[in-house]
Tab-separated table of C-alpha atoms and ligand atoms in Angstrom:
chain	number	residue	atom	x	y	z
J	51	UNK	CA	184.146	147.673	-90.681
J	52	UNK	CA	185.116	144.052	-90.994
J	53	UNK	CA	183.092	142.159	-93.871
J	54	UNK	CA	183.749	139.174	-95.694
J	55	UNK	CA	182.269	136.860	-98.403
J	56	UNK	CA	180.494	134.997	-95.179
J	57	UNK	CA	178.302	138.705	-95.055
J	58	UNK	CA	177.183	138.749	-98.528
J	59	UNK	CA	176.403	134.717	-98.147
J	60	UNK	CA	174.459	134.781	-95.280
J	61	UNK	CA	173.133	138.471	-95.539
J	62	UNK	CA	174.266	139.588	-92.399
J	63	UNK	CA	176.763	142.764	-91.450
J	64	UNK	CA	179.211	141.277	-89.329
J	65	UNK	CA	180.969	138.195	-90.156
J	66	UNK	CA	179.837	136.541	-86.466
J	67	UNK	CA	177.884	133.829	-86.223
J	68	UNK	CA	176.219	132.147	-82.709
J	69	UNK	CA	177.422	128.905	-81.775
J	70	UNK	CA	173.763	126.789	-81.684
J	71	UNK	CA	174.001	126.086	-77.855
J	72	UNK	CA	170.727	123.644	-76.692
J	73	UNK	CA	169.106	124.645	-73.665
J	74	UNK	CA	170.903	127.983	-73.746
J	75	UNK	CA	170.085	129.558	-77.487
J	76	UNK	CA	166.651	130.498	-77.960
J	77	UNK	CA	164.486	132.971	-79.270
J	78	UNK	CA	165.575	135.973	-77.798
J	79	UNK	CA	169.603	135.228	-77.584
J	80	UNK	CA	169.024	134.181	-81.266
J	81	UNK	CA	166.710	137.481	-82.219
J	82	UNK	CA	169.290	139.534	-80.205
J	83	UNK	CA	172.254	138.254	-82.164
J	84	UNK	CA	170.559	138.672	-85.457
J	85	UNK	CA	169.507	142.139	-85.018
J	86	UNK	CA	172.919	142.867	-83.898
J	87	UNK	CA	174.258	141.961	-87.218
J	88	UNK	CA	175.627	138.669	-86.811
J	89	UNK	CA	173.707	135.522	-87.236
J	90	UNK	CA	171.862	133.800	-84.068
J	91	UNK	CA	171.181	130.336	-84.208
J	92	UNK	CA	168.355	127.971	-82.824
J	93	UNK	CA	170.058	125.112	-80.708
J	94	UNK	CA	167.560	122.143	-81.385
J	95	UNK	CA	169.219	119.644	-79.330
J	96	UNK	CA	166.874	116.850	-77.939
J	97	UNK	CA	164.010	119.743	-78.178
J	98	UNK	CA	160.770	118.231	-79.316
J	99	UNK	CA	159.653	119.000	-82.765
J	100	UNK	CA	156.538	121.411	-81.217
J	101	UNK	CA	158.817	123.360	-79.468
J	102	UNK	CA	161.168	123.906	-82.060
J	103	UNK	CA	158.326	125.470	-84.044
J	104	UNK	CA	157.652	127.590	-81.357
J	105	UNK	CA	161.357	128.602	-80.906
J	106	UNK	CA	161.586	129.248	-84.722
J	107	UNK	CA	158.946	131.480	-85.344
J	108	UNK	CA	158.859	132.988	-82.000
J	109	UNK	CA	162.251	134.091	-83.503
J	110	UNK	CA	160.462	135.411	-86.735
J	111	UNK	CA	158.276	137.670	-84.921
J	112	UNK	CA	161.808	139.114	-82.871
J	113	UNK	CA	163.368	139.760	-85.904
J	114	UNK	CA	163.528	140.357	-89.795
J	115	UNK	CA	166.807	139.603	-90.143
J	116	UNK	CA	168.304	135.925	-91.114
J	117	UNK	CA	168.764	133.432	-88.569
J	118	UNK	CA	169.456	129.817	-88.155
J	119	UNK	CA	169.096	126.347	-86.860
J	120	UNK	CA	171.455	123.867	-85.600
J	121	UNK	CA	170.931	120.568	-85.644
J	122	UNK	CA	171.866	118.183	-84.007
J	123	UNK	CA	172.374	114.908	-85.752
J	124	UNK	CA	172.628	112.234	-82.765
J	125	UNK	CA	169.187	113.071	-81.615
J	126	UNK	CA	166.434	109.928	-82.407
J	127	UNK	CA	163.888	112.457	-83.668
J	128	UNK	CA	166.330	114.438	-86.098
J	129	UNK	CA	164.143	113.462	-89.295
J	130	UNK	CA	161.117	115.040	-87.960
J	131	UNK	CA	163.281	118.139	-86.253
J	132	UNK	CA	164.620	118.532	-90.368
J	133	UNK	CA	160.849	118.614	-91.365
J	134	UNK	CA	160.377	121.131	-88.865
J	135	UNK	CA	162.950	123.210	-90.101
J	136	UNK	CA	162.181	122.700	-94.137
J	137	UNK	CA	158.236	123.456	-93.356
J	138	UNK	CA	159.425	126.835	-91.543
J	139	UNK	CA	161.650	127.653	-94.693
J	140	UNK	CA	164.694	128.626	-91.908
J	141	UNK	CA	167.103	131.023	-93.852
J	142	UNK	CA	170.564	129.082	-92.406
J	143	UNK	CA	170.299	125.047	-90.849
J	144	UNK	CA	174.096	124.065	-89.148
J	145	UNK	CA	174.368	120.850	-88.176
J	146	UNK	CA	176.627	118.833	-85.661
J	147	UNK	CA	177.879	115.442	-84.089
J	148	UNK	CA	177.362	114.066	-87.548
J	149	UNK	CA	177.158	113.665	-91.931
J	150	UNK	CA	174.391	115.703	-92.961
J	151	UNK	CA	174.845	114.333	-96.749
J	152	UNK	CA	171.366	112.515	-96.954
J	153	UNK	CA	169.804	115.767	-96.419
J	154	UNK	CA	171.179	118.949	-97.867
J	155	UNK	CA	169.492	118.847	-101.165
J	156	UNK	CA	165.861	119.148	-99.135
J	157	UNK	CA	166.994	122.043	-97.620
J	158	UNK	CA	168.873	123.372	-100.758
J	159	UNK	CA	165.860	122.966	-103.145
J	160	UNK	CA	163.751	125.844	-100.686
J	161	UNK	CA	167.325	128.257	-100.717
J	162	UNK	CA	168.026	127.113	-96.907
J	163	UNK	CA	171.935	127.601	-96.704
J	164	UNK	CA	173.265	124.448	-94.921
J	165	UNK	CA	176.681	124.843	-92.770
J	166	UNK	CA	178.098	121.352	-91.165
J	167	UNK	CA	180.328	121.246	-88.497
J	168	UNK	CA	183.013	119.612	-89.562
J	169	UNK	CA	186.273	118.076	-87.158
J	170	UNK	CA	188.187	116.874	-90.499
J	171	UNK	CA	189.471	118.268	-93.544
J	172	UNK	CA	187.955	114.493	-95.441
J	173	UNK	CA	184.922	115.462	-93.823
J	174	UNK	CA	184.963	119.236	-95.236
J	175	UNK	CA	185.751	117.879	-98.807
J	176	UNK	CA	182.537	115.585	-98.926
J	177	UNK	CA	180.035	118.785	-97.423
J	178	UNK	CA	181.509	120.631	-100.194
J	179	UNK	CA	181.503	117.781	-102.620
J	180	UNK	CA	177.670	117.485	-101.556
J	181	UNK	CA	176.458	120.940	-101.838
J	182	UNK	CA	177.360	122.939	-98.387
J	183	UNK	CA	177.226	126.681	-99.002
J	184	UNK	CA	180.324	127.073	-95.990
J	185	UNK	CA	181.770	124.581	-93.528
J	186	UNK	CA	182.402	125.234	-89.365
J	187	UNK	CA	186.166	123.725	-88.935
J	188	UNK	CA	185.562	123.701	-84.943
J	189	UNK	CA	188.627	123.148	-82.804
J	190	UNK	CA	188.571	120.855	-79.525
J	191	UNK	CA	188.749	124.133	-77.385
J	192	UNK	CA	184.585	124.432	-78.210
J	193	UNK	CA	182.231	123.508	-75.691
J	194	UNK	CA	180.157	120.570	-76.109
J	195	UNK	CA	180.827	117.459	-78.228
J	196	UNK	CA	184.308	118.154	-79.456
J	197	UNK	CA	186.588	116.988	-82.290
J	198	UNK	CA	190.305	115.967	-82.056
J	199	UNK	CA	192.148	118.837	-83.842
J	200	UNK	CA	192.894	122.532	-82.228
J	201	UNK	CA	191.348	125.377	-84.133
J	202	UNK	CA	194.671	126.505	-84.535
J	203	UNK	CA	195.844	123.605	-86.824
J	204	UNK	CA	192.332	122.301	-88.401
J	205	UNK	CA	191.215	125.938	-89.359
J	206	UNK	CA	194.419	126.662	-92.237
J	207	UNK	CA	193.817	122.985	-93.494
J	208	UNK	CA	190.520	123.028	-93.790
J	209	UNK	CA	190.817	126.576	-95.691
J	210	UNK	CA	193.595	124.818	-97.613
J	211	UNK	CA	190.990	121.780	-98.615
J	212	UNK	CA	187.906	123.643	-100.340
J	213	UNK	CA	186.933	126.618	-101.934
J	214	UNK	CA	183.780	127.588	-99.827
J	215	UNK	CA	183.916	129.466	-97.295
J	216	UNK	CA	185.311	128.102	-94.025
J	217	UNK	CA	183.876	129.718	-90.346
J	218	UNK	CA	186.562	129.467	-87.228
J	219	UNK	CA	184.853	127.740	-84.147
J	220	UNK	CA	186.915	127.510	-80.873
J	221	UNK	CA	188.197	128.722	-78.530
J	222	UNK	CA	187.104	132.339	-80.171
J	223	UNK	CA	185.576	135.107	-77.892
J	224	UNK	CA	186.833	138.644	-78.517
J	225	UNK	CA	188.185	140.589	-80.995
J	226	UNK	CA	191.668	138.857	-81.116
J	227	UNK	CA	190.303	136.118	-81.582
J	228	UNK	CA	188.583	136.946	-84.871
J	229	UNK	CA	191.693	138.752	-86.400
J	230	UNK	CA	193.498	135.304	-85.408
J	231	UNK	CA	190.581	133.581	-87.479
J	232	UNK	CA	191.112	135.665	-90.744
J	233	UNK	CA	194.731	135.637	-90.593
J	234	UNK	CA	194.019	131.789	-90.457
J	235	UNK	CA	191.781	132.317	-93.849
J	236	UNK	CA	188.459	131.803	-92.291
J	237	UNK	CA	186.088	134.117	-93.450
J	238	UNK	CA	184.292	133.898	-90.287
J	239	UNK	CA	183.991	132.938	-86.612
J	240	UNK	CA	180.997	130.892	-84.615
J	241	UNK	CA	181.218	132.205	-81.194
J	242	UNK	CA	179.367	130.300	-78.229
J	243	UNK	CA	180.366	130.562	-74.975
J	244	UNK	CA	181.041	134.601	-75.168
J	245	UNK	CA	176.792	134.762	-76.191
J	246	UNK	CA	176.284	132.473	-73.220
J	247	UNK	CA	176.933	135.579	-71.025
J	248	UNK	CA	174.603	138.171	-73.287
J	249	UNK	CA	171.930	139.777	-71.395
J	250	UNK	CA	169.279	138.165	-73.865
J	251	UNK	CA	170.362	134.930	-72.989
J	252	UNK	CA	167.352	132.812	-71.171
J	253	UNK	CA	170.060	130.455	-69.397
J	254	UNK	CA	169.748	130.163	-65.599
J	255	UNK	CA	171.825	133.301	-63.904
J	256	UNK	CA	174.105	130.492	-62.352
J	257	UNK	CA	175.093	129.123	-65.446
J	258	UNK	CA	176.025	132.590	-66.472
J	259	UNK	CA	178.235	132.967	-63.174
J	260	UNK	CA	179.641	129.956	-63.634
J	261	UNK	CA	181.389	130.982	-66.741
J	262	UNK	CA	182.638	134.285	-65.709
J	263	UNK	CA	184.253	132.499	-62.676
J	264	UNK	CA	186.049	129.897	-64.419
J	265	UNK	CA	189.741	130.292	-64.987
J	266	UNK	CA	192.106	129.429	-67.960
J	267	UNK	CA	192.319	125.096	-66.720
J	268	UNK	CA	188.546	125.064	-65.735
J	269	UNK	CA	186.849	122.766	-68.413
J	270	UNK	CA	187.377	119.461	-68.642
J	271	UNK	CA	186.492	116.656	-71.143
J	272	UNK	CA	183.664	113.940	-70.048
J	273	UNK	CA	182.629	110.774	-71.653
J	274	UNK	CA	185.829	110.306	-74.017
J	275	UNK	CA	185.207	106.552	-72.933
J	276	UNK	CA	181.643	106.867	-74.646
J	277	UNK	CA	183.044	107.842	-78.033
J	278	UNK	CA	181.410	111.070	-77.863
J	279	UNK	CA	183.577	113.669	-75.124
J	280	UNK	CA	181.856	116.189	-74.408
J	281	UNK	CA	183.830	119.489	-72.822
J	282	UNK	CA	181.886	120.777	-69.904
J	283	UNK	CA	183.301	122.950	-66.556
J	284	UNK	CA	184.951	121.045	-63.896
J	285	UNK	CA	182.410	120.827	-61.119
J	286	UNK	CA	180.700	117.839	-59.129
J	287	UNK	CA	179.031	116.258	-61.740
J	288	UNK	CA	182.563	115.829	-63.532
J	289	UNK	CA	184.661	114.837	-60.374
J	290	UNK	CA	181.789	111.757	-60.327
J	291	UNK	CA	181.618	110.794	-63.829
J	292	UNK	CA	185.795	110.995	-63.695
J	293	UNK	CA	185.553	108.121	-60.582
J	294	UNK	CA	183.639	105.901	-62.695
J	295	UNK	CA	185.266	106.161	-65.724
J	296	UNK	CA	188.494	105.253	-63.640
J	297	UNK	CA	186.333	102.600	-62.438
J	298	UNK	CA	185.473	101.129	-65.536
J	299	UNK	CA	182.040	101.705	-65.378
J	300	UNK	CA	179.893	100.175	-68.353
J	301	UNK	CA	179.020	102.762	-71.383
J	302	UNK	CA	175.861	102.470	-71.279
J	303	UNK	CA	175.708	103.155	-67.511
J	304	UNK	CA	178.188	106.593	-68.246
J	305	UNK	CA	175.858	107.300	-71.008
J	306	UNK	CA	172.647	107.000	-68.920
J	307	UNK	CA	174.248	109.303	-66.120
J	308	UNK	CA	174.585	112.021	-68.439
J	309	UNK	CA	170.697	112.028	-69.551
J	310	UNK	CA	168.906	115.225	-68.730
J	311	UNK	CA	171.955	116.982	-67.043
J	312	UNK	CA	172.426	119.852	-69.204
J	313	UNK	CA	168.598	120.903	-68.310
J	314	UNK	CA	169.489	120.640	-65.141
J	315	UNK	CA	172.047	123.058	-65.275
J	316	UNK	CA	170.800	125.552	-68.129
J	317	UNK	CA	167.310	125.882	-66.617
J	318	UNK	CA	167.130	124.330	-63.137
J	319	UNK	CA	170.361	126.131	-62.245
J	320	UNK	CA	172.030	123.723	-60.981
J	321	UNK	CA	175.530	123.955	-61.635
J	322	UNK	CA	176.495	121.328	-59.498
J	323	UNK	CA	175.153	117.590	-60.113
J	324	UNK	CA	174.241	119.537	-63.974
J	325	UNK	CA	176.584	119.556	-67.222
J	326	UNK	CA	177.859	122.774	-67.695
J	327	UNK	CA	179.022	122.977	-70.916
J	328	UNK	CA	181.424	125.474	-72.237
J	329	UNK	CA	184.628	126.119	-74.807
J	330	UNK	CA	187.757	126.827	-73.273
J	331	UNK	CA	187.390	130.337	-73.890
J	332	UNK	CA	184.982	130.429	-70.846
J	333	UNK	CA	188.151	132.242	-69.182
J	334	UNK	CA	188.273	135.342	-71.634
J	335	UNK	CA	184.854	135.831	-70.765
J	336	UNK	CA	184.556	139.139	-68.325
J	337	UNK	CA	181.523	140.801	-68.509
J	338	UNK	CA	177.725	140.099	-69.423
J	339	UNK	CA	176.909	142.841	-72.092
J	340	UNK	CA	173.824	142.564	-74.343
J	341	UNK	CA	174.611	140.795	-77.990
J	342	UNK	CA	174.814	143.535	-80.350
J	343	UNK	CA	177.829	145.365	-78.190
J	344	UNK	CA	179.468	141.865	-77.907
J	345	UNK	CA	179.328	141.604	-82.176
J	346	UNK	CA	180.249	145.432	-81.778
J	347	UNK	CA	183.195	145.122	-79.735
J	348	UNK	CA	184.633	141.834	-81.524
J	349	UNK	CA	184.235	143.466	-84.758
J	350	UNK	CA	185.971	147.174	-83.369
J	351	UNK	CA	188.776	145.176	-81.482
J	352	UNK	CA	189.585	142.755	-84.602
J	353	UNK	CA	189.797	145.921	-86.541
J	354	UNK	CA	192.522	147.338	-83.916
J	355	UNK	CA	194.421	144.327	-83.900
J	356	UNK	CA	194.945	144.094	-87.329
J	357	UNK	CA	196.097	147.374	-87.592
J	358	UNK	CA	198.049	146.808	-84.500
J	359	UNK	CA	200.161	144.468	-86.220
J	360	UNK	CA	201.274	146.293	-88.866
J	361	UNK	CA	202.483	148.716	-86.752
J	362	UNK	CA	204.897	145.833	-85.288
J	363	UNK	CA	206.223	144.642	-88.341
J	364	UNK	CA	206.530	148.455	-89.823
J	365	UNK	CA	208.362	149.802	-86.780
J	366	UNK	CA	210.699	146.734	-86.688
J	367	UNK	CA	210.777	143.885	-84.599
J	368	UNK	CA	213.285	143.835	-81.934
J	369	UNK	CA	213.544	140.082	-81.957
J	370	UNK	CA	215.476	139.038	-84.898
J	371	UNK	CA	214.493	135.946	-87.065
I	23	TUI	O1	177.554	119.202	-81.954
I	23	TUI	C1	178.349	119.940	-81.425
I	23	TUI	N1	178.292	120.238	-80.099
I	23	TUI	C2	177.416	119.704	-79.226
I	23	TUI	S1	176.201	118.590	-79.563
I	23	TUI	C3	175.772	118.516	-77.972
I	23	TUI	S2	174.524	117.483	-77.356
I	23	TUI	C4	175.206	115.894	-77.292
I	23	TUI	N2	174.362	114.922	-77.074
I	23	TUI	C5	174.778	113.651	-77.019
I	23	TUI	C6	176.105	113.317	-77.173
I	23	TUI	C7	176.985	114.303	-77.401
I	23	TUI	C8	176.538	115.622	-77.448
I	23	TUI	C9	176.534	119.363	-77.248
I	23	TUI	N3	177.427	120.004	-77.965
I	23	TUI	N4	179.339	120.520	-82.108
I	23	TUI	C10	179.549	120.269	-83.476
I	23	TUI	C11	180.425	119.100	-83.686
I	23	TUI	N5	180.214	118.234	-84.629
I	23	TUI	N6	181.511	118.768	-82.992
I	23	TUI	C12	182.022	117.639	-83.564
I	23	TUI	C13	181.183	117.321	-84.599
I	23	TUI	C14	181.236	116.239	-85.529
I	23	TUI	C15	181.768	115.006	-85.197
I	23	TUI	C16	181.776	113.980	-86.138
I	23	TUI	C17	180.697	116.447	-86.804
I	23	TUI	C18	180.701	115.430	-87.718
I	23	TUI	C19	181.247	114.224	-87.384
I	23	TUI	O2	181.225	113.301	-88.371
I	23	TUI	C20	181.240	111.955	-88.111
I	23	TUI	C21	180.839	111.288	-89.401
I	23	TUI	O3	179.749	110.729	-89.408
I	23	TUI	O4	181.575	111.456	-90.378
């Protein structure tokens, strides 16, 4: 059984959390994860501040264990998606694409536990500085709005930089994954694109498909023009945007072409002219299993590596160093 410090700080059983995902992680993905032992998180996105009620305690009745909400920052409404959250006393709030500073107390004062994604060890110093209870370091293999740094390099540094703890985001998606995440220091790993494929996942069926067929060089990154790139899978939506940012399309114009497109995708099913976002990892991604045997599985295989690799060093290395 693999537990960590993240387990007793979040009250869950399996140090796995769910990547907030909007469009694609509601209710019953979140429920699903939480009652599997990991933590399942609310993807607010744009989602107006009615439905995000809805979506949180439709997620109370599903479950009694803790669960969370991301949010995230760039959206115009974000102050009244925080009231939202503080009025509905979630246990856990992430937030992304920004400095949640101004607002952490609020959520403190009522014993939320507040998690910010960070890209940066200088930004991981001032959540701690301010009061975070953990920090995501999440590497530019995520799907999404992505940071600069690989997991790989900004996980160890960011351990290196604070004292709370630090969750793995990236590229993660099986039980390798998380053993490669603890050996980093993390005590913990937020996993989206593997919960994309759970069985309690809402998303549109070709959504799902879409990530089990894509390869290891499938996703691409959009909008790096825009100032926020956003890793999606290669389709025709991407091929376009690509064209006009060769072009030199305006901003605002790239910007405005992006409105509305991960809907299309995530519920429409539209996989085409929509944004399908997902990490890198969309190629380790085999099967659709419900949640609880994915947070199973991780947890079992992590347990094998580990245990794996003492064997190698024990029965001696072939390749001399
Ligand atoms: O937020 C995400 N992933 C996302 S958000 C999203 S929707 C979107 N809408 C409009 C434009 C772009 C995306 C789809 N996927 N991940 C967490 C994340 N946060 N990645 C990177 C960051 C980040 C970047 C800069 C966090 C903080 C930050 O700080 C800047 C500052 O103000 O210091």
């Amino acid at each position: 059984m693999i537990r960590t410090r993240l387990c007793d700080l979040l009250g869950i059983d399996y140090p796995i959390i769910q990547g907030g995902m909007a469009w694609v992680s509601t209710a019953e993905l979140v429920a699903a994860v939480s009652n599997g032992g990991g933590l399942g998180i609310i993807g607010a996105g744009h989602m107006p501040t009615d439905i995000l009620r809805q979506e949180i305690r439709k997620t109370k009745e599903l479950t009694d264990r803790p669960f969370g909400v991301n949010l995230m920052l760039l959206t115009p409404h974000i102050e009244e998606l925080i009231q939202v959250s503080l009025e509905e006393h979630v246990p856990v709030v992430t937030t992304g694409a920004g400095n949640p500073s101004t607002f952490i107390n609020k959520f403190k004062e009522i014993g939320t536990k507040v998690i910010p994604v960070v890209p940066s060890i200088a930004l991981a110093q001032r959540m701690e500085k301010v009061g975070a209870d953990a920090v995501i370091a999440e590497g530019t293999e995520s799907g999404g709005h992505i940071g600069e740094l690989t997991t790989m390099v900004l996980v160890p540094q960011v351990v290196d930089a604070v004292s709370i703890p630090v969750i793995a985001a990236g590229g993660i998606a099986d039980g390798r994954g998380l053993a490669a995440a603890l050996a980093l220091g993390a005590a913990g790993v937020q996993v989206g694109t593997r919960f994309v494929c759970a069985t309690e996942c809402t998303v549109h069926e070709n959504y799902k498909q879409k990530v089990l067929g894509a390869k290891d060089r499938d996703t691409t990154v959009t909008a790096r023009s825009t100032g926020h790139p956003v890793r999606v899978l290669k389709n025709r939506l991407t091929r376009e945007f690509e064209q006009m940012e060769k072009e030199g399309v305006p901003v605002e114009e790239l910007e405005s072409l992006g409105v509305g497109k991960l809907r299309l995708a995530a519920k429409e099913g539209d996989v085409d002219h929509g944004s399908v976002m997902a990490g890198q990892a969309a190629g380790l991604v085999k099967n659709i299993m419900p949640a609880a045997a994915i947070i199973k599985e991780m947890a079992a295989d992590a347990e094998k590596t580990i245990g794996k690799l003492r064997d190698i060093i024990t029965a001696g290395n072939p390749i001399k160093v």
